[in-house]
XYZ file of C-alpha atoms in Angstrom:
661
model
C 34.136 83.823 -15.221
C 34.542 84.044 -11.468
C 31.924 81.303 -11.025
C 33.816 79.024 -13.432
C 37.055 79.596 -11.589
C 35.360 78.813 -8.268
C 33.888 75.570 -9.660
C 37.242 74.420 -10.941
C 38.768 75.046 -7.532
C 35.978 73.244 -5.616
C 35.660 70.189 -7.930
C 38.705 68.308 -6.641
C 37.580 68.910 -3.082
C 34.072 67.553 -3.762
C 35.487 64.479 -5.544
C 37.768 63.773 -2.627
C 34.826 64.080 -0.230
C 32.743 61.561 -2.227
C 35.635 59.097 -2.320
C 35.996 59.487 1.421
C 32.311 58.716 2.017
C 32.414 55.603 -0.187
C 35.553 54.269 1.437
C 34.411 55.124 4.953
C 31.007 53.394 4.665
C 31.412 50.242 2.551
C 28.809 48.418 4.644
C 26.117 50.845 3.569
C 26.985 50.233 -0.067
C 26.848 46.454 0.400
C 23.464 46.619 2.079
C 21.773 48.495 -0.717
C 18.822 46.103 -1.308
C 15.958 45.933 -3.787
C 12.392 46.643 -2.753
C 10.403 43.724 -1.237
C 8.941 41.300 -3.768
C 5.222 40.385 -3.651
C 5.867 37.261 -1.574
C 7.875 39.360 0.896
C 5.032 41.884 1.061
C 2.687 39.101 2.194
C 5.116 38.149 4.943
C 5.649 41.770 5.981
C 1.892 42.232 6.418
C 1.944 39.471 9.038
C 5.321 40.104 10.636
C 3.999 40.348 14.195
C 1.903 37.158 13.900
C 4.803 35.149 12.463
C 7.245 36.437 15.056
C 4.990 35.463 17.981
C 4.548 31.919 16.540
C 1.347 31.066 18.350
C -0.781 28.176 17.083
C -3.957 30.066 18.004
C -3.067 33.221 16.051
C -0.908 31.985 13.158
C -3.686 30.838 10.813
C -4.237 34.251 9.108
C -0.583 34.334 7.989
C -0.843 30.803 6.596
C -4.123 31.631 4.875
C -2.599 34.758 3.353
C 0.262 32.767 1.816
C -2.091 30.020 0.686
C -4.515 32.425 -1.006
C -1.847 34.723 -2.468
C -1.710 32.844 -5.754
C 2.042 33.386 -5.869
C 4.112 30.476 -7.215
C 6.758 31.032 -4.508
C 4.254 30.598 -1.657
C 4.741 26.844 -1.341
C 8.551 27.186 -1.257
C 8.384 29.861 1.438
C 5.987 27.768 3.538
C 8.296 24.750 3.285
C 11.235 26.861 4.488
C 9.119 28.321 7.269
C 8.128 24.809 8.343
C 11.765 23.672 8.228
C 12.856 26.600 10.460
C 14.989 28.243 7.762
C 13.462 31.756 7.959
C 15.189 34.670 9.729
C 13.799 38.154 10.444
C 15.742 41.434 10.512
C 14.753 43.577 13.483
C 15.376 46.906 11.763
C 12.670 46.612 9.103
C 10.938 43.241 9.802
C 11.960 41.683 6.471
C 12.448 37.938 6.202
C 15.502 36.214 4.735
C 17.310 32.962 4.381
C 20.769 33.107 5.907
C 24.180 31.555 5.406
C 27.058 32.101 7.861
C 30.205 33.761 6.509
C 33.827 33.364 7.555
C 33.963 36.795 9.179
C 31.144 35.959 11.640
C 28.404 37.829 9.771
C 25.490 36.285 7.884
C 24.759 36.499 4.202
C 21.086 37.374 3.606
C 19.275 35.574 0.801
C 15.833 36.009 -0.720
C 13.168 33.856 0.980
C 12.066 32.241 -2.298
C 14.821 32.515 -4.909
C 17.747 32.271 -2.492
C 19.634 35.050 -4.284
C 22.097 37.046 -2.111
C 20.736 40.491 -1.210
C 22.988 41.704 1.598
C 24.604 40.799 4.894
C 23.969 41.396 8.597
C 25.443 40.872 12.019
C 24.067 38.105 14.225
C 22.641 40.712 16.600
C 20.592 42.270 13.784
C 18.553 39.157 12.870
C 16.454 36.558 14.714
C 15.580 33.078 13.552
C 11.901 32.100 13.335
C 11.232 28.862 15.259
C 7.689 27.614 14.642
C 6.566 25.103 17.253
C 5.177 21.656 16.457
C 1.600 22.923 16.291
C 2.444 25.630 13.751
C 4.493 23.210 11.654
C 1.488 20.884 11.595
C -0.748 23.696 10.298
C 1.830 24.628 7.659
C 2.119 20.986 6.562
C -1.654 20.771 6.135
C -1.606 23.901 3.983
C 1.266 22.489 1.919
C -0.751 19.356 1.187
C -3.425 21.512 -0.395
C -0.758 23.395 -2.394
C 0.597 20.153 -3.763
C -2.803 18.639 -4.448
C -3.777 21.722 -6.456
C -0.449 21.955 -8.298
C -0.846 22.151 -12.122
C 1.706 19.330 -12.560
C -0.006 15.889 -12.287
C 3.287 14.352 -11.127
C 3.368 16.716 -8.138
C -0.233 15.847 -7.274
C 0.546 12.138 -7.494
C 3.628 12.560 -5.291
C 1.463 14.387 -2.755
C -1.005 11.486 -2.690
C 1.869 9.061 -2.141
C 3.099 11.224 0.739
C -0.387 11.157 2.268
C -0.408 7.363 1.979
C 2.911 7.147 3.833
C 1.900 9.538 6.608
C -1.899 9.924 6.865
C -3.249 12.679 9.110
C -6.796 13.878 9.838
C -6.022 17.452 8.776
C -5.381 16.221 5.215
C -9.072 15.479 4.639
C -10.256 19.049 3.859
C -7.437 19.546 1.348
C -8.217 16.216 -0.328
C -11.908 17.012 -0.648
C -11.153 20.400 -2.144
C -8.724 18.851 -4.635
C -11.240 16.167 -5.670
C -13.733 18.833 -6.761
C -11.324 20.348 -9.290
C -9.392 17.258 -10.415
C -9.764 16.581 -14.148
C -7.449 13.575 -14.593
C -9.675 10.470 -14.065
C -6.914 8.263 -12.659
C -5.770 10.910 -10.189
C -9.324 11.699 -9.171
C -10.011 8.020 -8.479
C -6.840 7.832 -6.380
C -7.840 10.967 -4.463
C -11.320 9.598 -3.781
C -9.856 6.318 -2.574
C -7.376 8.101 -0.321
C -10.206 10.277 1.047
C -12.258 7.167 1.900
C -9.324 5.550 3.688
C -8.675 8.686 5.731
C -12.383 8.940 6.578
C -12.425 5.347 7.802
C -9.500 6.076 10.057
C -10.218 9.564 11.360
C -13.888 10.472 10.814
C -16.758 9.846 13.223
C -20.451 9.074 12.840
C -22.275 8.640 9.546
C -19.436 9.895 7.279
C -17.225 7.160 8.674
C -19.932 4.509 8.176
C -20.426 5.655 4.579
C -16.675 5.511 3.947
C -16.485 1.979 5.378
C -19.310 0.785 3.126
C -17.750 2.423 0.086
C -14.715 0.116 0.400
C -16.787 -2.985 -0.378
C -15.377 -3.176 -3.904
C -11.794 -2.246 -2.996
C -9.498 -5.290 -3.135
C -6.329 -3.471 -2.157
C -4.246 -4.430 0.856
C -4.616 -0.837 2.066
C -8.397 -1.185 2.268
C -8.159 -4.392 4.266
C -5.484 -2.835 6.482
C -7.822 0.086 7.181
C -10.772 -2.181 8.026
C -8.999 -4.776 10.169
C -8.346 -2.409 13.129
C -12.090 -1.703 13.257
C -12.646 -5.369 14.091
C -10.018 -5.599 16.809
C -11.277 -7.044 20.077
C -10.371 -7.057 23.737
C -10.945 -10.037 26.015
C -12.849 -9.311 29.202
C -14.310 -11.331 32.081
C -17.519 -9.967 33.597
C -19.875 -11.209 36.261
C -22.748 -9.271 34.678
C -22.952 -8.332 30.984
C -24.042 -4.730 30.257
C -26.683 -4.220 27.566
C -24.580 -1.741 25.567
C -21.539 -4.027 25.204
C -20.499 -4.727 21.579
C -19.743 -8.443 21.874
C -17.774 -10.194 19.161
C -18.146 -13.663 20.703
C -18.599 -15.398 24.021
C -15.985 -17.944 25.097
C -17.279 -21.035 26.908
C -14.722 -22.430 29.416
C -14.011 -26.027 28.569
C -14.960 -25.572 24.880
C -13.546 -22.344 23.437
C -11.043 -21.869 26.253
C -9.728 -24.279 28.884
C -10.622 -23.819 32.560
C -6.944 -23.311 33.398
C -6.602 -20.583 30.738
C -9.773 -18.918 31.986
C -8.570 -18.945 35.592
C -5.139 -17.649 34.548
C -6.887 -14.760 32.777
C -8.878 -13.966 35.938
C -5.738 -14.112 38.022
C -3.819 -11.839 35.616
C -6.608 -9.261 35.926
C -6.754 -9.488 39.758
C -10.120 -11.246 39.655
C -8.909 -14.482 41.299
C -6.199 -15.378 43.824
C -2.942 -17.050 42.881
C -2.907 -20.817 42.557
C -0.388 -22.441 44.888
C 2.293 -24.299 43.001
C 3.954 -27.504 44.157
C 7.287 -25.830 44.736
C 5.733 -23.213 47.053
C 3.814 -25.922 48.916
C 6.925 -28.057 49.410
C 8.979 -25.031 50.531
C 6.272 -24.215 53.090
C 6.263 -27.803 54.383
C 10.056 -27.793 54.746
C 9.932 -24.473 56.613
C 7.536 -25.947 59.204
C 9.349 -29.193 60.012
C 9.536 -29.618 63.778
C 10.735 -32.745 65.530
C 10.608 -34.762 62.291
C 6.989 -33.851 61.538
C 4.940 -31.161 59.811
C 1.764 -30.199 61.705
C 1.885 -33.591 63.413
C 2.412 -35.549 60.188
C 5.716 -37.475 60.143
C 8.117 -36.369 57.424
C 8.728 -39.992 56.473
C 5.089 -40.327 55.416
C 5.160 -37.269 53.135
C 6.185 -39.328 50.106
C 2.941 -38.856 48.149
C 1.137 -35.815 46.774
C -1.941 -36.659 48.794
C 0.016 -36.816 52.069
C 1.709 -33.493 51.347
C -1.625 -31.843 50.568
C -3.030 -33.159 53.871
C -0.059 -31.781 55.799
C -0.351 -28.434 54.018
C -4.084 -28.348 54.823
C -3.290 -28.711 58.531
C -0.864 -25.794 58.283
C -3.647 -23.714 56.699
C -6.022 -24.689 59.548
C -3.401 -23.591 62.043
C -2.994 -20.247 60.256
C 0.593 -21.046 59.332
C 0.078 -21.061 55.533
C -2.008 -19.421 52.852
C -5.049 -21.409 51.722
C -4.797 -23.059 48.298
C -7.435 -23.690 45.695
C -8.534 -27.079 44.467
C -9.483 -27.765 40.897
C -13.127 -27.643 41.896
C -12.592 -24.261 43.560
C -11.013 -22.870 40.385
C -13.828 -24.228 38.212
C -16.392 -22.686 40.542
C -14.635 -19.329 40.373
C -14.452 -19.471 36.587
C -18.150 -20.335 36.367
C -19.112 -17.022 37.992
C -17.692 -15.035 35.073
C -18.601 -14.594 31.424
C -15.588 -14.512 29.125
C -16.106 -12.260 26.135
C -14.226 -10.851 23.148
C -15.511 -7.286 22.869
C -15.102 -5.002 19.859
C -13.221 -1.768 20.462
C -15.535 0.139 18.111
C -19.276 0.846 18.495
C -21.812 -1.620 17.008
C -22.698 0.452 13.928
C -19.017 0.664 12.951
C -18.328 -3.049 13.402
C -21.522 -4.028 11.549
C -20.503 -1.910 8.561
C -16.916 -3.208 8.744
C -18.038 -6.870 8.957
C -20.325 -6.478 5.940
C -17.602 -4.720 3.953
C -14.932 -7.276 4.878
C -17.293 -10.115 3.894
C -17.893 -8.461 0.499
C -14.151 -7.921 0.008
C -13.343 -11.523 0.981
C -15.918 -12.783 -1.505
C -14.422 -10.633 -4.269
C -10.906 -11.686 -3.277
C -11.898 -15.364 -3.492
C -13.415 -14.809 -6.944
C -10.361 -12.954 -8.189
C -8.015 -15.550 -6.701
C -9.926 -18.205 -8.643
C -9.573 -16.116 -11.807
C -5.875 -15.591 -11.067
C -5.428 -19.351 -10.635
C -7.269 -19.880 -13.914
C -4.976 -17.436 -15.728
C -1.924 -19.165 -14.239
C -3.289 -22.529 -15.366
C -3.980 -21.238 -18.889
C -0.480 -19.765 -19.008
C 1.053 -23.074 -17.922
C -1.162 -24.948 -20.390
C 0.070 -22.736 -23.236
C 3.675 -23.517 -22.262
C 2.954 -27.253 -22.179
C 1.135 -26.985 -25.498
C 4.135 -25.323 -27.167
C 6.477 -27.908 -25.643
C 4.266 -30.876 -26.597
C 2.884 -29.951 -30.009
C 6.076 -30.988 -31.791
C 6.100 -34.258 -29.869
C 2.450 -34.812 -30.780
C 3.371 -34.625 -34.458
C 6.325 -37.048 -34.281
C 4.811 -39.415 -31.725
C 1.293 -39.280 -33.109
C 2.080 -39.482 -36.809
C 5.245 -41.554 -36.815
C 4.832 -43.553 -33.624
C 8.360 -42.581 -32.575
C 9.083 -42.146 -28.857
C 11.612 -39.324 -29.069
C 13.284 -38.922 -25.668
C 15.517 -36.200 -27.155
C 12.535 -33.886 -27.729
C 13.424 -31.913 -24.576
C 16.911 -31.303 -25.941
C 15.431 -29.689 -29.053
C 13.669 -27.281 -26.675
C 17.048 -26.660 -25.033
C 18.697 -26.069 -28.427
C 16.057 -23.475 -29.280
C 16.694 -21.608 -26.005
C 20.459 -21.578 -26.595
C 19.870 -20.363 -30.161
C 18.021 -17.359 -28.724
C 20.919 -16.724 -26.327
C 23.490 -16.832 -29.146
C 21.425 -14.437 -31.268
C 21.353 -11.940 -28.391
C 25.149 -12.078 -28.194
C 25.352 -10.616 -31.720
C 22.134 -8.544 -31.764
C 21.935 -6.396 -28.626
C 18.474 -5.064 -29.502
C 16.264 -7.474 -27.563
C 13.186 -6.954 -29.732
C 15.092 -7.496 -32.974
C 16.990 -10.453 -31.500
C 13.711 -12.089 -30.500
C 12.277 -11.588 -33.986
C 15.398 -13.186 -35.471
C 15.681 -15.927 -32.853
C 12.247 -17.475 -33.468
C 12.747 -18.434 -37.151
C 16.432 -19.200 -36.603
C 15.609 -21.552 -33.715
C 13.089 -23.281 -35.973
C 15.658 -23.734 -38.721
C 18.378 -25.002 -36.357
C 16.182 -27.552 -34.612
C 14.454 -28.486 -37.892
C 17.856 -29.341 -39.346
C 18.832 -31.218 -36.180
C 15.575 -33.177 -36.309
C 16.048 -34.097 -39.971
C 19.617 -35.177 -39.198
C 18.450 -37.338 -36.292
C 15.729 -38.921 -38.398
C 18.057 -39.688 -41.293
C 20.889 -41.071 -39.142
C 19.017 -42.891 -36.375
C 15.233 -42.928 -36.470
C 14.745 -44.209 -40.042
C 16.427 -47.505 -39.121
C 14.236 -48.070 -36.068
C 10.645 -47.638 -37.302
C 8.206 -50.097 -35.712
C 10.798 -50.895 -33.037
C 9.641 -48.639 -30.163
C 11.968 -49.978 -27.482
C 15.068 -49.503 -29.604
C 13.843 -46.020 -30.613
C 13.366 -45.042 -26.969
C 16.841 -46.236 -25.999
C 18.513 -44.629 -29.023
C 16.867 -41.219 -28.523
C 17.600 -41.386 -24.798
C 21.277 -41.798 -25.661
C 21.041 -38.876 -28.092
C 19.461 -36.829 -25.296
C 22.411 -37.462 -22.977
C 24.884 -36.672 -25.752
C 23.171 -33.365 -26.603
C 23.134 -32.328 -22.958
C 26.841 -33.025 -22.615
C 27.558 -31.172 -25.855
C 25.677 -28.128 -24.530
C 27.702 -28.260 -21.303
C 30.949 -28.391 -23.271
C 29.967 -25.386 -25.416
C 28.113 -23.125 -22.974
C 29.240 -24.396 -19.585
C 27.118 -25.494 -16.662
C 25.942 -22.074 -15.494
C 22.605 -20.642 -16.624
C 22.738 -18.261 -19.555
C 20.474 -15.209 -19.806
C 17.812 -14.938 -22.475
C 16.517 -11.427 -21.873
C 13.016 -10.385 -22.852
C 12.420 -6.984 -24.512
C 11.229 -4.120 -22.340
C 7.708 -4.315 -23.739
C 7.476 -7.848 -22.300
C 8.504 -6.686 -18.827
C 5.974 -6.160 -16.095
C 2.495 -7.563 -15.902
C -1.100 -6.844 -16.782
C -2.459 -5.806 -13.376
C -6.240 -5.873 -13.199
C -6.398 -5.308 -9.436
C -4.342 -6.049 -6.332
C -5.236 -9.750 -6.554
C -5.519 -10.469 -10.267
C -2.459 -10.064 -12.496
C -0.548 -11.951 -15.171
C 2.929 -11.313 -16.521
C 3.287 -9.922 -20.019
C 5.611 -12.781 -21.011
C 2.935 -15.329 -20.113
C 0.418 -13.432 -22.233
C 2.858 -13.414 -25.152
C 3.433 -17.173 -24.821
C -0.332 -17.754 -24.721
C -0.723 -15.712 -27.919
C 2.172 -17.620 -29.499
C 0.478 -20.907 -28.585
C -2.767 -19.776 -30.218
C -0.883 -18.713 -33.356
C 0.854 -22.082 -33.633
C -2.374 -23.955 -33.010
C -4.089 -22.125 -35.871
C -1.018 -22.466 -38.125
C -0.779 -26.219 -37.542
C -4.490 -26.729 -38.151
C -4.109 -24.875 -41.434
C -0.964 -26.818 -42.381
C -2.460 -30.237 -41.662
C -5.855 -29.518 -43.209
C -5.165 -27.079 -46.063
C -1.712 -27.903 -47.478
C -0.291 -30.736 -49.564
C 2.180 -31.655 -46.825
C -0.660 -31.861 -44.333
C -2.668 -34.074 -46.666
C 0.293 -36.412 -47.116
C 0.949 -36.507 -43.351
C -2.675 -37.428 -42.652
C -2.597 -40.062 -45.384
C 0.566 -41.682 -43.984
C -0.895 -41.576 -40.467
C -4.190 -43.213 -41.512
C -2.881 -45.891 -43.916
C 0.857 -45.963 -44.692
C 0.582 -48.781 -47.266
C -2.210 -47.118 -49.212
C -0.355 -43.788 -49.092
C 2.721 -45.434 -50.559
C 0.607 -47.099 -53.232
C -0.779 -43.661 -54.177
C 2.732 -42.390 -54.845
C 3.400 -40.604 -51.558
C 7.054 -40.794 -50.542
C 6.734 -42.101 -46.994
C 10.388 -41.505 -46.136
C 10.179 -37.881 -47.246
C 6.976 -37.332 -45.263
C 8.482 -38.931 -42.161
C 11.630 -36.829 -42.485
C 9.690 -33.563 -42.902
C 7.261 -34.488 -40.127
C 10.077 -35.199 -37.691
C 11.825 -31.987 -38.737
C 8.612 -29.986 -38.304
C 8.045 -31.366 -34.816
C 11.642 -30.639 -33.850
C 11.471 -27.097 -35.287
C 8.368 -26.289 -33.254
C 10.218 -27.538 -30.152
C 12.979 -25.033 -30.943
C 10.500 -22.161 -31.055
C 9.037 -23.389 -27.766
C 12.579 -23.279 -26.345
C 12.947 -19.578 -27.184
C 9.597 -18.827 -25.512
C 10.404 -20.878 -22.418
C 13.903 -19.407 -22.169
C 12.437 -15.911 -21.685
C 11.314 -16.803 -18.158
C 13.188 -20.026 -17.315
C 16.898 -20.641 -16.753
C 18.676 -21.587 -19.970
C 20.806 -24.584 -19.013
C 21.778 -27.857 -20.607
C 19.028 -29.700 -18.709
C 16.253 -27.229 -19.582
C 14.445 -29.777 -21.728
C 14.402 -32.380 -18.957
C 11.969 -30.194 -17.032
C 9.395 -30.404 -19.834
C 9.801 -33.820 -21.453
C 7.649 -35.659 -18.887
C 4.856 -33.075 -19.063
C 5.060 -33.143 -22.864
C 4.528 -36.906 -23.005
C 1.718 -36.671 -20.448
C 0.073 -33.942 -22.511
C 0.207 -36.020 -25.696
C -0.996 -39.240 -24.071
C -3.815 -37.637 -22.085
C -4.998 -35.517 -25.000
C -4.981 -38.282 -27.551
C -2.074 -39.426 -29.709
C -1.792 -37.836 -33.141
C -4.475 -35.182 -32.694
C -3.839 -31.422 -32.481
C -7.133 -30.814 -30.691
C -6.260 -33.599 -28.289
C -2.884 -31.998 -27.549
C -4.656 -28.721 -26.752
C -7.100 -30.531 -24.466
C -4.288 -32.492 -22.825
C -2.188 -29.367 -22.204
C -5.220 -27.644 -20.671
C -5.975 -30.597 -18.399
C -2.355 -31.018 -17.285
C -1.899 -27.263 -16.715
C -5.086 -26.911 -14.653
C -4.379 -30.123 -12.760
C -0.845 -29.051 -11.798
C -1.927 -25.560 -10.699
C -4.836 -26.998 -8.733
C -2.598 -29.444 -6.869
C -0.024 -26.719 -6.188
C -2.795 -24.502 -4.796
C -3.913 -27.293 -2.455
C -0.329 -28.079 -1.442
C 1.757 -24.954 -2.188
C 4.746 -25.899 -0.045
C 5.593 -29.127 -1.897
C 5.932 -28.931 -5.683
C 7.410 -32.446 -5.845
C 4.231 -33.811 -4.301
C 2.231 -31.930 -6.943
C 4.195 -33.685 -9.706
C 3.667 -37.058 -8.035
C -0.074 -36.581 -7.581
C -0.383 -35.412 -11.172
C 1.340 -38.530 -12.521
C -0.865 -40.768 -10.361
C -3.980 -39.005 -11.623
C -2.905 -39.425 -15.231
C -2.181 -43.141 -14.695
C -5.676 -43.572 -13.293
C -7.125 -41.457 -16.126
C -5.485 -43.636 -18.776
C -6.993 -46.748 -17.170
C -10.473 -45.417 -17.912
C -9.695 -43.628 -21.192
C -6.612 -45.229 -22.748
C -6.934 -43.358 -26.073
C -7.015 -39.933 -24.441
C -9.538 -37.132 -24.348
C -9.832 -36.793 -28.138
C -9.291 -40.287 -29.494
C -8.663 -40.974 -33.180
C -11.397 -42.832 -35.022
C -11.530 -45.022 -38.068
C -8.424 -46.426 -39.695
C -6.136 -43.949 -37.984
C -7.125 -45.412 -34.651
C -6.565 -48.961 -35.881
C -3.106 -48.238 -37.299
């Protein structure tokens, strides 16, 4: 009972004492911190090494972090490199810090950044790794990133290496290559390793890396090899045996005598050449009693007289001697002028062989790229001309408004996209709708104008030319004069990239495929359908076709509508990469007529051959004269005029009665 009474008396006193301690030492309560985490334990084991920050002794600490297997190691190393680490003197623990308003610093965990206490400025020191230590940390970080489980991180690391290549990245790259399982990433790593070896390695590994680039067409590979072939110009009286000479310059042939002497003079190998102004100033300075060295001033009105007077001053020791042209030539002749490689012979030999192989591959791929461009252009011309081939070849109608049907098709695609924002769906809808719109317009033109002008080509040309102008003006009134966008779907964006030289846009591929589809469809229509049979019959012998009960007017109307409808589809395809304006068709009408005439009038195979010839011819001329596209058009027209003189019926000429019609 006495003990209970004593406890009840002492309890309030003990409680008051505890409250006093808590209120008197709030700082101690705030600094209650958790035990060091595993990443902190690694740092604590190397506290002294990190604090001293010596490049010669720091490697064990870096190796310990690198081999710890802890996911936070890379983050801590980045913060160490960026000078964000602080160390508390009392226990050697490392923190991130953030200044507070009261002058103290909030301490944060080195990896997570979570607050774990506070400290006065006098209690902590910042870790300031020098440039050498930061370089070692950066090299270790490269290996961390290259071995990261996330392929995106590894790829980003390779891109960082490409932006800032360093020799100490090679060991990390080689280690990463051994364990890389993604084929594309491994190929990129191997390529990056070769480029670094070319730049930083020595001896046989460098030679092997240079030779390994023989099949690499990238700009990076050529940029890495070109410095190996850099030269320095030298002038030597005797040529050493160990000099790696790129070429010898012969004065008078490869370099002028004046340039050679100027080079000698710039390198203190020959005296200055006296200029006329210096000579004349010297003569003026030595005029005495109306003469210079006994030569009257009045007689110094020629270059020869002035040179004689100056020569007398030189003989008297009053002027510096000058050099004649013969003296300069003699001085130049005593030297050999050479372009000397900066690298040793084995390096330049390997680089020259590799560059030659790359240049050969580049030339081959450029030819293939030009071929793909020509095929792409030919497919565009084929789509634009196939409708004209039907109307012109079958009906004999020179339709100058054919380009405007192409324009109408492009505007139809634009209008569809206004109401259908899904570009893929709008394209699917635009193709048949463009065919229907231009088919109807073609039938209307044939019924109202063309049917009254058969067998009158001049009147047909003039009438359709007037229709062309009217349709252009109508388009301007409806859509305005500014270009309208016809946007391709996302899956048509970009290009098929085979290598750094050879590529073709996805839209061009799609147009090529569309051209092939239409070619096959038209062959089937003309050879396997009733309409095709009637069209061929009317083309070969109109009178006999009429006698056999074929409605010639109906066939002509449908044929003209079919040709116009195909032009509309071509307009949608062309509008995906060209500006949709009222004069869009004008850019293709000339090439369309050339395609039909060169290929052979009234023949689908001839149109294909004509489009191929025109496309390859235009691309070839543009390649020879890339700065002048107008000249390319002119040369192409001249070639076609000459071609028609020798083959007036085209590449694939009609035979039999169709040719006589």
